[in-house]
Structures are given as C-alpha cells and as structure tokens.
Coordinates of C-alpha atoms (C1' of nucleotides) in Angstrom, one line a residue:
Chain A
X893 CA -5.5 -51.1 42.9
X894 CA -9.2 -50.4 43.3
X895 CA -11.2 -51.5 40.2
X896 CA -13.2 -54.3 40.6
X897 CA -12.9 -56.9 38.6
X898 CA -12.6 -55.6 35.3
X899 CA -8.8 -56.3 34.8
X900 CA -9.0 -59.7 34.7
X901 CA -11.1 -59.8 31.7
X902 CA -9.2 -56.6 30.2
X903 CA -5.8 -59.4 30.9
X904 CA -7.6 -61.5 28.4
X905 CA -8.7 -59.0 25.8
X906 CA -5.2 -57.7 25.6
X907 CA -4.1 -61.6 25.3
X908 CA -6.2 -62.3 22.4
X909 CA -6.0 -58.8 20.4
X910 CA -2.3 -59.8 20.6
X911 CA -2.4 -63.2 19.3
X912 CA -4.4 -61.9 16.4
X913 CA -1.5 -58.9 16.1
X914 CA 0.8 -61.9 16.0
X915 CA -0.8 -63.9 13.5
X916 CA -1.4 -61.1 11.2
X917 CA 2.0 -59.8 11.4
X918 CA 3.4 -63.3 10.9
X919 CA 1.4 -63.9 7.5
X920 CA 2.1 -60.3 6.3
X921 CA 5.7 -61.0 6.2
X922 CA 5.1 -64.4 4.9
X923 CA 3.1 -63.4 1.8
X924 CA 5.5 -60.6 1.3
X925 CA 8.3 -63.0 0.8
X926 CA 10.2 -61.0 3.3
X927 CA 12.4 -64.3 4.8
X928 CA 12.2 -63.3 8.5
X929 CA 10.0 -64.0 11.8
X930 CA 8.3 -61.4 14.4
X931 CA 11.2 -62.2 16.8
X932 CA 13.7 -61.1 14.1
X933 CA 11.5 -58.1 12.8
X934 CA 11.4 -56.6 16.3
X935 CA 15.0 -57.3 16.4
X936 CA 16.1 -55.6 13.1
X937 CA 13.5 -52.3 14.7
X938 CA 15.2 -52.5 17.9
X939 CA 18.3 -52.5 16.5
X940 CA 17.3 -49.5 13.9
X941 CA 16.0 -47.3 16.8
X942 CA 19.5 -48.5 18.5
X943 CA 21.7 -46.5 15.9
X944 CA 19.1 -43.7 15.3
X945 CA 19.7 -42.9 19.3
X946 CA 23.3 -43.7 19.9
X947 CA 25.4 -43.7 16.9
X948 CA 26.9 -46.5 17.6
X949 CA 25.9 -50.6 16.7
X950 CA 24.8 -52.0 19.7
X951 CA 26.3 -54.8 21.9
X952 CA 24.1 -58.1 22.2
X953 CA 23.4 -57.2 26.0
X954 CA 22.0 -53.9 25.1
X955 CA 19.6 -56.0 22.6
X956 CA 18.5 -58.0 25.0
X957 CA 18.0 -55.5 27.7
X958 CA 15.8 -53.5 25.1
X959 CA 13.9 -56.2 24.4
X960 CA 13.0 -57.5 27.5
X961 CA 14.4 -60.9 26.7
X962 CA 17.5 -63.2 28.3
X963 CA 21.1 -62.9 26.2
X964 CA 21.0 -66.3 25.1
X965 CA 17.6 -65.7 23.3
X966 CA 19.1 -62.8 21.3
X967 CA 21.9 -65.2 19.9
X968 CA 19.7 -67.2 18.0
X969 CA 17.7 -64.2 16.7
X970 CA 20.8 -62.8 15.4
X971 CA 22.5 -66.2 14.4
X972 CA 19.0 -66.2 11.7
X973 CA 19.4 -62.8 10.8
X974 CA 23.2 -62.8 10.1
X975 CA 22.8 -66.2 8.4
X976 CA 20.3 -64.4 6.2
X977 CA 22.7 -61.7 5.2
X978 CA 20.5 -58.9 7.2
X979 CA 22.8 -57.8 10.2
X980 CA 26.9 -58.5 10.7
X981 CA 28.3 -59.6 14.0
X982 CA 31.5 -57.1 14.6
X983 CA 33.8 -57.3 17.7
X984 CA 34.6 -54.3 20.0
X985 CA 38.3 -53.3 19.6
X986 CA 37.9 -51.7 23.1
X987 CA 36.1 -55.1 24.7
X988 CA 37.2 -58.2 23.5
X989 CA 34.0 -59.5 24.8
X990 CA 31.3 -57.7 22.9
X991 CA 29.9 -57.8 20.0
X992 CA 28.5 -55.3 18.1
X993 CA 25.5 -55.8 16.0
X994 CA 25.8 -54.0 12.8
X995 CA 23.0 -53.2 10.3
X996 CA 24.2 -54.6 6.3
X997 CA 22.3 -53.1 3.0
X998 CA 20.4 -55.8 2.8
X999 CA 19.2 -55.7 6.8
X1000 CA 18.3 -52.0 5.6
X1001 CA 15.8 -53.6 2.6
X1002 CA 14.5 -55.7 4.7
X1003 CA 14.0 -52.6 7.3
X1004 CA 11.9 -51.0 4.6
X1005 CA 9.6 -54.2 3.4
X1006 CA 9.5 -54.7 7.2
X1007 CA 7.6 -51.5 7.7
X1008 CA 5.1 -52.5 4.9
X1009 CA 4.3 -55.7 6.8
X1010 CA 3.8 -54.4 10.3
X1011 CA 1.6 -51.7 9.5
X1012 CA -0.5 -53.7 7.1
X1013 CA -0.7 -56.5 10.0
X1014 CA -1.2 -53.3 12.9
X1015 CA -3.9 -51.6 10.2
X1016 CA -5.8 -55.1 10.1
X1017 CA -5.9 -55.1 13.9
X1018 CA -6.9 -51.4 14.8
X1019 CA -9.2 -51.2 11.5
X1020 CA -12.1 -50.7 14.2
X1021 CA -10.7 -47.8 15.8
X1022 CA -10.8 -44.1 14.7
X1023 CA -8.2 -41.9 14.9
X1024 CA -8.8 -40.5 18.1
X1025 CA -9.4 -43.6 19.6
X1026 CA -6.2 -44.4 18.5
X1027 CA -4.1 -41.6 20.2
X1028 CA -5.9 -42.6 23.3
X1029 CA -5.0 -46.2 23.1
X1030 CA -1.4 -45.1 22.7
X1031 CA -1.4 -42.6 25.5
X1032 CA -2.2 -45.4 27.5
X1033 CA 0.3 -47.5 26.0
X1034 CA 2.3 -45.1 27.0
X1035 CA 1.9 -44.8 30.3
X1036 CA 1.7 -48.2 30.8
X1037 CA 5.1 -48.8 29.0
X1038 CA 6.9 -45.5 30.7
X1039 CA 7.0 -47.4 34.5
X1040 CA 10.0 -49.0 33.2
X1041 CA 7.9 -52.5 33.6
X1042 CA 10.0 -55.1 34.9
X1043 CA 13.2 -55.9 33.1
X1044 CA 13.7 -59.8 33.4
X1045 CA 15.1 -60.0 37.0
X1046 CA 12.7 -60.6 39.0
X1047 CA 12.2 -59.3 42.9
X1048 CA 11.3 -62.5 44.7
Chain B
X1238 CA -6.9 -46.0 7.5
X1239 CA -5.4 -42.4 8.0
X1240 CA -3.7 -42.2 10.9
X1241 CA 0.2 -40.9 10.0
X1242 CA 1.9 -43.7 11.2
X1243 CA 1.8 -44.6 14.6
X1244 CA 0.1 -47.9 13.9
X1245 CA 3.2 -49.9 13.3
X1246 CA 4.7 -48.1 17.1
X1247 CA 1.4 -49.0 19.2
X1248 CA 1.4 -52.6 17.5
X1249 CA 5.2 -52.4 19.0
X1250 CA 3.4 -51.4 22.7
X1251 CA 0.3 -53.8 22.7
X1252 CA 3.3 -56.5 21.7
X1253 CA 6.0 -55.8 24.7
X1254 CA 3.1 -55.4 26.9
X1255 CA 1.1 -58.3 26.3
X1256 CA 4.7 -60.2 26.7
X1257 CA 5.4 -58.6 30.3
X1258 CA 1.9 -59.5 30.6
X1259 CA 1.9 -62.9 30.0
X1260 CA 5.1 -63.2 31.5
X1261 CA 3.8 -62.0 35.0
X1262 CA 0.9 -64.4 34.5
X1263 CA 3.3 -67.6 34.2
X1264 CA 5.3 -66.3 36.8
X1265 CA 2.2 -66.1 39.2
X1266 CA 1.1 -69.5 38.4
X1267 CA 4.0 -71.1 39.2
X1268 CA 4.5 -69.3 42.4
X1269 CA 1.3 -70.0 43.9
X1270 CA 2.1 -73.9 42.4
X1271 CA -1.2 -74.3 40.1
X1272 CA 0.6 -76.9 38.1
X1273 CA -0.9 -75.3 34.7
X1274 CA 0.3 -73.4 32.0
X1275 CA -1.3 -70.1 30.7
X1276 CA -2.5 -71.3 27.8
X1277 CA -4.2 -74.1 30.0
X1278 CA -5.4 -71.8 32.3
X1279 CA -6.9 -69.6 29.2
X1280 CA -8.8 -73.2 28.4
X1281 CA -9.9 -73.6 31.6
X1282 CA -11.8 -70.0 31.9
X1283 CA -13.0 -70.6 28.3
X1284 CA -14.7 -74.0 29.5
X1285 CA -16.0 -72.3 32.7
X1286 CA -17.5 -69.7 30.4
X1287 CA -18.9 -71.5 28.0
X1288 CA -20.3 -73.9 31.0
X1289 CA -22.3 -70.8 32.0
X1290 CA -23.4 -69.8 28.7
X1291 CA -24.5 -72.8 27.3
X1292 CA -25.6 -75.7 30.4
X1293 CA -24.0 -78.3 28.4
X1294 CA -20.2 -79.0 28.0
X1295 CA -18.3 -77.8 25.2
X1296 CA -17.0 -80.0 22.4
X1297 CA -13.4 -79.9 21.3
X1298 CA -14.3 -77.8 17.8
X1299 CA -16.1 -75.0 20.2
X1300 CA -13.3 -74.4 22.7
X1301 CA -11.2 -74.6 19.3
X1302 CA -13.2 -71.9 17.6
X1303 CA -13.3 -69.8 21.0
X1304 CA -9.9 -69.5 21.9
X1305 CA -9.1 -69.0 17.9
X1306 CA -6.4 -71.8 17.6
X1307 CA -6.5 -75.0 15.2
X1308 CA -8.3 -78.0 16.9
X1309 CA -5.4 -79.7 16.9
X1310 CA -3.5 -77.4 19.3
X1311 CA -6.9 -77.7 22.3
X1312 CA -5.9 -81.8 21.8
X1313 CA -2.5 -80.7 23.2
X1314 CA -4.3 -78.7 25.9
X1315 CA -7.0 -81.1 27.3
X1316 CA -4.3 -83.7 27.4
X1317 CA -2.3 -81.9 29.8
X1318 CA -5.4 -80.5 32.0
X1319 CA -7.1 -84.3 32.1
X1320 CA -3.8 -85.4 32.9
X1321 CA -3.7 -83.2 35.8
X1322 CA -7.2 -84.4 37.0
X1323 CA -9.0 -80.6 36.4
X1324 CA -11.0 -81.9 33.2
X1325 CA -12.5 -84.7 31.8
X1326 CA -13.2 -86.4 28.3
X1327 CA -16.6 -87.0 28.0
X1328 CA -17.9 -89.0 24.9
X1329 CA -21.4 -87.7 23.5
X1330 CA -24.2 -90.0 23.1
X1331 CA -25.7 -88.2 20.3
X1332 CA -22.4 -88.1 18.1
X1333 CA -19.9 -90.4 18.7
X1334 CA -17.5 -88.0 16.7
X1335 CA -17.7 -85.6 19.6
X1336 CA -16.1 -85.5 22.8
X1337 CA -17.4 -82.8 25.6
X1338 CA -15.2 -81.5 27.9
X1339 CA -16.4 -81.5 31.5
X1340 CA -14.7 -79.8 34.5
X1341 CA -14.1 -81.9 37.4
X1342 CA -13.6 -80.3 41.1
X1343 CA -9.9 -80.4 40.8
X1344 CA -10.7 -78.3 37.9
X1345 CA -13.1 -75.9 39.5
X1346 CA -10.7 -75.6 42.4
X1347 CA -7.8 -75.0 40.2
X1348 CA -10.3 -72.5 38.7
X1349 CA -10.7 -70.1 41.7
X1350 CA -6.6 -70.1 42.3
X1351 CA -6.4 -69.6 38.8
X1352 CA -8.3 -66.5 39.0
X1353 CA -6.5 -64.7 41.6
X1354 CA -2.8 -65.4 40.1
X1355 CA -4.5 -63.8 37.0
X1356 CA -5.7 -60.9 38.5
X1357 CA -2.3 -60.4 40.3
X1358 CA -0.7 -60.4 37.3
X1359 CA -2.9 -58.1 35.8
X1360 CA -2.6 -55.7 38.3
X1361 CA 1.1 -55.7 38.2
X1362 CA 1.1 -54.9 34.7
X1363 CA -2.6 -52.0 34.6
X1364 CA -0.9 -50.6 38.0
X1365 CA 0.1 -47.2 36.2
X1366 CA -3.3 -46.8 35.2
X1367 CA -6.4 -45.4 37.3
X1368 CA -9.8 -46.8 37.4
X1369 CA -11.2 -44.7 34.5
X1370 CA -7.9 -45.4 32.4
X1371 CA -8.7 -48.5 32.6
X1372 CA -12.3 -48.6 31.9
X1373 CA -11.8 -46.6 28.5
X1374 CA -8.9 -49.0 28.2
X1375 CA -11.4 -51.6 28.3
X1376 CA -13.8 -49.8 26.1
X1377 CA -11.3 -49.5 23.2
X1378 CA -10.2 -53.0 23.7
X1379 CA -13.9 -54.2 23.2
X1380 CA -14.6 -52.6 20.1
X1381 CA -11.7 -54.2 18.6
X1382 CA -12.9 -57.4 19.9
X1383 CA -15.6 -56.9 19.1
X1384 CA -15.6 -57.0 15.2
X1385 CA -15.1 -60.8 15.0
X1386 CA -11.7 -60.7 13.9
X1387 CA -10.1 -63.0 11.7
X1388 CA -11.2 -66.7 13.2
X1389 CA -8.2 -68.9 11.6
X1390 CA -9.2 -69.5 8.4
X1391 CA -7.8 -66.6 6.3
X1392 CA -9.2 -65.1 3.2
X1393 CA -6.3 -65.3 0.3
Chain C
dG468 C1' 49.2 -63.0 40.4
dC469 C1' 44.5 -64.2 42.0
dT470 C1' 39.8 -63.6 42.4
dC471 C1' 35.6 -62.0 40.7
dA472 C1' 32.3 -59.9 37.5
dT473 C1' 30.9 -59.3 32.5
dT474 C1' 29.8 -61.1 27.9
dG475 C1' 28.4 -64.1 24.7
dT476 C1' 27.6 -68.8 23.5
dT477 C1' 26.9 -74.1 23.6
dA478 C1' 23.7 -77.5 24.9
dC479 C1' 19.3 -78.6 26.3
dC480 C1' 14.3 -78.0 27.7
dT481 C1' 9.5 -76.1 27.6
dA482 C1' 5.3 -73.9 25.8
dT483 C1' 2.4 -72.8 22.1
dA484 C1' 0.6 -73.4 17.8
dC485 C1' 0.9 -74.9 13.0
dT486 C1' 0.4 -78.5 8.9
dC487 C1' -0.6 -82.9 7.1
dA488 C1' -2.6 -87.3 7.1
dC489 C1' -5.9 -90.3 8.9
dA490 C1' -9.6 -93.0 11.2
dA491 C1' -14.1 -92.9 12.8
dT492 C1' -18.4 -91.3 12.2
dG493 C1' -22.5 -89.0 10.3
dA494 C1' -25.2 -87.2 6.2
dA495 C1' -26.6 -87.1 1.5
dT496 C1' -27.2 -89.0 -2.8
dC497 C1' -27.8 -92.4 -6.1
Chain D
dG450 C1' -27.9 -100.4 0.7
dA451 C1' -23.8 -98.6 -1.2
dT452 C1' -21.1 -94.6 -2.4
dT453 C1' -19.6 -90.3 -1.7
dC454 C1' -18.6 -86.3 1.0
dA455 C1' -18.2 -83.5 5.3
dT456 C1' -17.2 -83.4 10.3
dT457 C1' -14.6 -84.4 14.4
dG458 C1' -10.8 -85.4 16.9
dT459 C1' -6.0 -87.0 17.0
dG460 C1' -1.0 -89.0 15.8
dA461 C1' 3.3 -87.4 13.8
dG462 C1' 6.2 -83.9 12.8
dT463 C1' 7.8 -78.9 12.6
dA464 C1' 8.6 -74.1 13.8
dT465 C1' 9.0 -70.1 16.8
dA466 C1' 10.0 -68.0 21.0
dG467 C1' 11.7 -68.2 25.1
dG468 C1' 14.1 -70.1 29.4
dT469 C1' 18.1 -72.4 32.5
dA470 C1' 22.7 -74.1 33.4
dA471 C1' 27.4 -74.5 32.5
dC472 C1' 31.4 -72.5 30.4
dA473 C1' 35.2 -70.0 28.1
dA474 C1' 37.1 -65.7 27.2
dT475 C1' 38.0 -61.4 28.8
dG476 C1' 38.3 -57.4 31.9
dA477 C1' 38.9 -55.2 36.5
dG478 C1' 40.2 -54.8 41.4
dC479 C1' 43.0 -56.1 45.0

DNA sequence: GCTCATTGTTACCTATACTCACAATGAATC
DNA sequence: GATTCATTGTGAGTATAGGTAACAATGAGC
C-alpha cells in the first residue's frame, strides 16, 4: 500500500498479456482439433489435479470452489464436456445430492493433447523471458496466488 | 524454450489472477456507480492516452489496433460510451471514411473516477506484494509487452 | 414432523469479442 | 473518366464465459 502509481498501469499489463494468453491458448486447441474451450480445459486440469490430491472424483461444488467461479457456471462447463464424451456425471451413494465428476479414457486423451496446447500457447507468451526470469515471475505468482485471494463471496 | 515445464502452471497463475483481477475491477466500478464496463473503461484510458500522445483524436482502426481487438468489437464499445455521454463521434474532414473519437467532460470526469476504482482494485489484488516485488513484477511484465505480440492477424 | 441448510440445475441476462457481408469512400490504373 | 482495388466503419449473427434468481431434491437438527 505504498507504491506510487505504478499498479495501475501494471493492472493493465497483466490485462493485456492475459488476453493474448487467452487468444493463443484458444487457437492452439483449435488448430489441434482438440474439440474443447479454455473454460473446459481449465476444468478437465482442475479436475486432474482434483484426483491426483484426493483420490476421490470431485463434487461440482468443490469444482466450482477451485475455480473461483459460481456452481451454475460449472454445469454448463461440464454439460459440454460430458456431452463430448470427456468427463461422466456419477451420483454420491452417501449424498443423494452430489455429483461426482469423473474423468472417462477419452477425458484422459484429451488431458494429454491438452497439455500440448497450453504450453505451446504459455511458450508463445513467455517466449521473451529467460529462464530465470521465469522462476521469478512464478514466485510472484505465487505469492500473489497463496493469500487465498477472494473466493466469490464478497465482504460488502 | 527450455524451461522443464512450469510454463503451462504460471500460464494457469497469470489466468486465475488476471480473472480475480478483473473481477475486483467490475466490482469497483459498479460500487462507486461509474455506469461503465471494464472493457469501456480500458477504451476510455486508451483514448486519453492516445489524446496525450498524439494531439489529435483517435480513429476507430487506432483504438482497434491499440487495445488488440477486431474493429468491429471498439463499434460495440463507443456505442455504449457515446451513449452514456463520455465520448463523442466525430466525422473527419480529411476522410470521410474516418470517424475520430473525442472525449467529452462527462468522459474526462468519468475518467478520474475511473482511475481510482482501478487502482483499488489493483491494490486489492498486488496487496501481497512489496514495492520492489512489484517493480520487478512490472519489469518482467514489460519485456513481454514489449515484443509486439501477436496484433490479431495471425500467421498460419 | 417441521424447519432450515446444502446441492445442483432450469431459465434468463450480460459482457466481450469474433466472423461475414456490405456500403461508403479513397486511391490507382487503364 | 471509368474501373478496379483497398480502407474504414458498421449491421447481423454467433460463441464463450460468467452472473442472478428461483426451485426441487435431499440431508440435518430440533
């Protein structure tokens, strides 16, 4: 809460490398053929790390949660995903309420293609950095990430 | 193009932060009630910029090329800010093809609101960061900027 | 049993940005 | 001067990503 009057212009750098991270990412998996979005990449990696870290599939809340978005926003994500054969909706014996999100052999291929695409489209982006520059900018990240941020609810 | 592979995880980072970060910027726009979007208030600065750059207004094609969307999508933009009284359509003499963009004093006062929601928002999200994090934040981000990027049109 | 919180979803709305087609204009060439 | 081609902005339509509000089904506490 003291620098001058640099982070206004850092807001916007951030903003545009971002859109450009988009973009790229976007067309990678386009020209790849690979038949999803961002949304539903970041999904199908969230939802990888998901069983890596607990064994277990995932309910939708937990998704959303990790992803910093509402519920509702998650259905649709997995409504494409299941419709394309990549992910299986499977309900909780123990909570008739959940659902758990489970990973099929083909949301595994995809996984893998996946991969390609987003480091092709983050290689594109961070071309202009060297290595170490790199593990700096992803210290930071890290700290700025660690705080927790702010999960949706909002204090006002 | 040799770093192991934490490319694809900091592209993950830049992309969940930039999203918080854009998220806190919406949210401080509409709690202060500036009646404009981010994307409109990204148009705005770029205008105000370019105003101090170059004396005379912008045309549609430079604020186009500047905030690295199709022309198309500033039509969608200016509508909304000249419908809200902060810019004006101005009709060059020397090409009737072009339209400048002026900024009227709704628009310069929208401006200096517009400034402090952003910097709020960027402090929320740089607050785990000290002063020199963020100036080598800022360094890193400007040589990536800097290079140019990929202006729309794409090379396959 | 009755009330209340949790979980996911249906229905709808917004913001951003894209493509394609087009009309108006300017520039270049015959 | 007429023809052809490039530039400039926009109408129409689409896709993605997200949000709110209302709701039904379920679980939990009293």
């Amino acid at each position: 809460m003291s620098s001058p009057d640099a982070d206004g212009p850092l807001a916007d750098q951030l903003l545009s490398l971002t859109r450009r991270l988009h973009r790229s990412h976007k067309h990678q998996l386009e020209e790849r053929g690979i038949g999803i979005t961002p949304a539903q990449s970041r999904l199908l990696r969230t939802l990888s790390h998901h069983l890596q870290h607990h064994g277990s599939p995932p309910r939708m809340a937990d998704l959303a949660e990790r992803l910093e978005v509402v519920p509702r926003a998650v259905t649709t994500l997995v409504d494409a995903l299941e419709s394309g054969g990549k992910v299986r909706r499977v309900p909780d014996p123990d909570n008739r309420r959940v659902i758990r999100i489970e990973l099929t052999d083909e949301g595994r291929k995809a996984l893998s293609e996946l991969r390609g695409a987003r480091r092709a489209a983050a290689e594109e982006i961070l071309a202009p950095l060297t290595d170490l520059e790199r593990t700096v900018l992803g210290e930071l990240l890290d700290t700025l990430m660690g705080e927790g941020g702010a999960p949706p609810e909002r204090r006002c």
